[in-house]
């Protein structure tokens, strides 16, 4: 997981992350971004099973 830093885009609002946010907030935003990235990847995966 990539840890976001000030200046990176917020996964919630798309605005640059401000300096001075608590580390807990940065970790939460990083976790949210990771989830968004995984969802984008999974949308391209065919999860259907085939019957043989």
Short mmCIF file of N, CA and C in Angstrom, two decimals:
data_model
loop_
_atom_site.label_atom_id
_atom_site.label_comp_id
_atom_site.label_asym_id
_atom_site.label_seq_id
_atom_site.Cartn_x
_atom_site.Cartn_y
_atom_site.Cartn_z
N UNK A 1 0.85 -1.17 0.00
CA UNK A 1 0.00 0.00 0.00
C UNK A 1 0.89 1.23 0.00
N UNK A 2 0.56 2.17 -0.87
CA UNK A 2 1.29 3.43 -0.93
C UNK A 2 0.66 4.40 0.07
N UNK A 3 1.48 5.01 0.89
CA UNK A 3 1.01 5.99 1.86
C UNK A 3 0.93 7.35 1.18
N UNK A 4 -0.24 7.97 1.21
CA UNK A 4 -0.41 9.28 0.62
C UNK A 4 0.34 10.32 1.43
N UNK A 5 0.63 11.44 0.79
CA UNK A 5 1.31 12.54 1.47
C UNK A 5 0.67 13.85 1.06
N UNK A 6 1.06 14.93 1.70
CA UNK A 6 0.48 16.22 1.36
C UNK A 6 0.76 16.51 -0.12
N UNK A 7 -0.25 17.05 -0.77
CA UNK A 7 -0.15 17.33 -2.20
C UNK A 7 -0.77 16.25 -3.07
N UNK A 8 -0.83 15.00 -2.57
CA UNK A 8 -1.52 13.95 -3.31
C UNK A 8 -3.01 14.25 -3.31
N UNK A 9 -3.71 13.72 -4.31
CA UNK A 9 -5.15 13.95 -4.37
C UNK A 9 -5.89 13.09 -3.36
N UNK A 10 -6.85 13.70 -2.69
CA UNK A 10 -7.68 13.01 -1.72
C UNK A 10 -8.61 12.04 -2.45
N UNK A 11 -8.71 10.77 -1.99
CA UNK A 11 -9.60 9.82 -2.66
C UNK A 11 -11.08 10.14 -2.46
N UNK A 12 -11.39 11.01 -1.51
CA UNK A 12 -12.80 11.34 -1.24
C UNK A 12 -13.28 12.52 -2.09
N UNK A 13 -12.48 13.58 -2.13
CA UNK A 13 -12.96 14.81 -2.79
C UNK A 13 -12.13 15.22 -4.00
N UNK A 14 -10.96 14.63 -4.17
CA UNK A 14 -10.13 14.95 -5.33
C UNK A 14 -9.26 16.18 -5.16
N UNK A 15 -9.35 16.85 -4.03
CA UNK A 15 -8.53 18.03 -3.75
C UNK A 15 -7.17 17.58 -3.20
N UNK A 16 -6.14 18.40 -3.36
CA UNK A 16 -4.83 18.05 -2.77
C UNK A 16 -4.94 17.94 -1.25
N UNK A 17 -4.26 16.96 -0.71
CA UNK A 17 -4.23 16.76 0.75
C UNK A 17 -3.39 17.87 1.37
N UNK A 18 -3.92 18.49 2.41
CA UNK A 18 -3.23 19.59 3.09
C UNK A 18 -2.15 19.05 4.02
N UNK A 19 -1.16 19.88 4.27
CA UNK A 19 -0.11 19.53 5.23
C UNK A 19 -0.68 19.61 6.64
N UNK A 20 -0.10 18.83 7.53
CA UNK A 20 -0.46 18.91 8.93
C UNK A 20 -1.60 18.02 9.38
N UNK A 21 -2.11 17.17 8.48
CA UNK A 21 -3.16 16.25 8.91
C UNK A 21 -2.58 15.18 9.84
N UNK A 22 -3.37 14.71 10.80
CA UNK A 22 -2.89 13.64 11.69
C UNK A 22 -2.53 12.38 10.90
N UNK A 23 -1.58 11.63 11.40
CA UNK A 23 -1.15 10.41 10.70
C UNK A 23 -2.30 9.41 10.57
N UNK A 24 -3.23 9.40 11.53
CA UNK A 24 -4.38 8.50 11.44
C UNK A 24 -5.25 8.85 10.23
N UNK A 25 -5.41 10.13 9.96
CA UNK A 25 -6.20 10.58 8.81
C UNK A 25 -5.51 10.21 7.51
N UNK A 26 -4.20 10.41 7.46
CA UNK A 26 -3.42 10.05 6.27
C UNK A 26 -3.53 8.55 6.01
N UNK A 27 -3.45 7.74 7.05
CA UNK A 27 -3.56 6.29 6.88
C UNK A 27 -4.94 5.89 6.40
N UNK A 28 -5.98 6.53 6.93
CA UNK A 28 -7.35 6.25 6.49
C UNK A 28 -7.53 6.61 5.01
N UNK A 29 -7.04 7.77 4.61
CA UNK A 29 -7.14 8.18 3.21
C UNK A 29 -6.35 7.23 2.31
N UNK A 30 -5.18 6.78 2.78
CA UNK A 30 -4.37 5.84 2.00
C UNK A 30 -5.11 4.51 1.85
N UNK A 31 -5.77 4.07 2.91
CA UNK A 31 -6.54 2.82 2.88
C UNK A 31 -7.70 2.94 1.89
N UNK A 32 -8.37 4.09 1.90
CA UNK A 32 -9.47 4.32 0.96
C UNK A 32 -8.97 4.32 -0.48
N UNK A 33 -7.83 4.95 -0.72
CA UNK A 33 -7.27 4.97 -2.07
C UNK A 33 -6.91 3.57 -2.53
N UNK A 34 -6.36 2.77 -1.62
CA UNK A 34 -6.02 1.38 -1.95
C UNK A 34 -7.28 0.61 -2.37
N UNK A 35 -8.37 0.81 -1.64
CA UNK A 35 -9.62 0.15 -1.99
C UNK A 35 -10.14 0.59 -3.35
N UNK A 36 -10.04 1.88 -3.65
CA UNK A 36 -10.47 2.38 -4.96
C UNK A 36 -9.61 1.78 -6.08
N UNK A 37 -8.31 1.68 -5.84
CA UNK A 37 -7.41 1.10 -6.85
C UNK A 37 -7.75 -0.37 -7.09
N UNK A 38 -7.99 -1.12 -6.01
CA UNK A 38 -8.34 -2.54 -6.15
C UNK A 38 -9.67 -2.72 -6.87
N UNK A 39 -10.64 -1.88 -6.58
CA UNK A 39 -11.93 -1.95 -7.24
C UNK A 39 -11.78 -1.70 -8.75
N UNK A 40 -10.96 -0.74 -9.11
CA UNK A 40 -10.74 -0.45 -10.52
C UNK A 40 -10.10 -1.63 -11.24
N UNK A 41 -9.18 -2.32 -10.58
CA UNK A 41 -8.54 -3.49 -11.17
C UNK A 41 -9.54 -4.63 -11.30
N UNK A 42 -10.35 -4.83 -10.27
CA UNK A 42 -11.29 -5.94 -10.27
C UNK A 42 -12.41 -5.77 -11.30
N UNK A 43 -12.72 -4.55 -11.67
CA UNK A 43 -13.75 -4.33 -12.69
C UNK A 43 -13.34 -4.93 -14.02
N UNK A 44 -12.04 -5.07 -14.23
CA UNK A 44 -11.54 -5.65 -15.48
C UNK A 44 -11.40 -7.15 -15.45
N UNK A 45 -11.67 -7.77 -14.31
CA UNK A 45 -11.52 -9.21 -14.16
C UNK A 45 -12.89 -9.88 -14.34
N UNK A 46 -12.93 -10.92 -15.15
CA UNK A 46 -14.17 -11.67 -15.35
C UNK A 46 -14.30 -12.69 -14.24
N UNK A 47 -15.27 -12.50 -13.34
CA UNK A 47 -15.44 -13.38 -12.19
C UNK A 47 -16.40 -14.52 -12.45
N UNK A 48 -16.91 -14.65 -13.66
CA UNK A 48 -17.86 -15.71 -13.96
C UNK A 48 -17.15 -17.04 -14.06
N UNK A 49 -17.82 -18.11 -13.62
CA UNK A 49 -17.27 -19.46 -13.75
C UNK A 49 -17.91 -20.12 -14.96
N UNK A 50 -17.18 -21.02 -15.54
CA UNK A 50 -17.74 -21.73 -16.69
C UNK A 50 -18.08 -23.15 -16.28
N UNK A 51 -19.17 -23.66 -16.81
CA UNK A 51 -19.57 -25.04 -16.53
C UNK A 51 -18.98 -25.96 -17.58
N UNK A 52 -18.34 -27.03 -17.14
CA UNK A 52 -17.75 -28.00 -18.07
C UNK A 52 -18.57 -29.25 -18.09
#
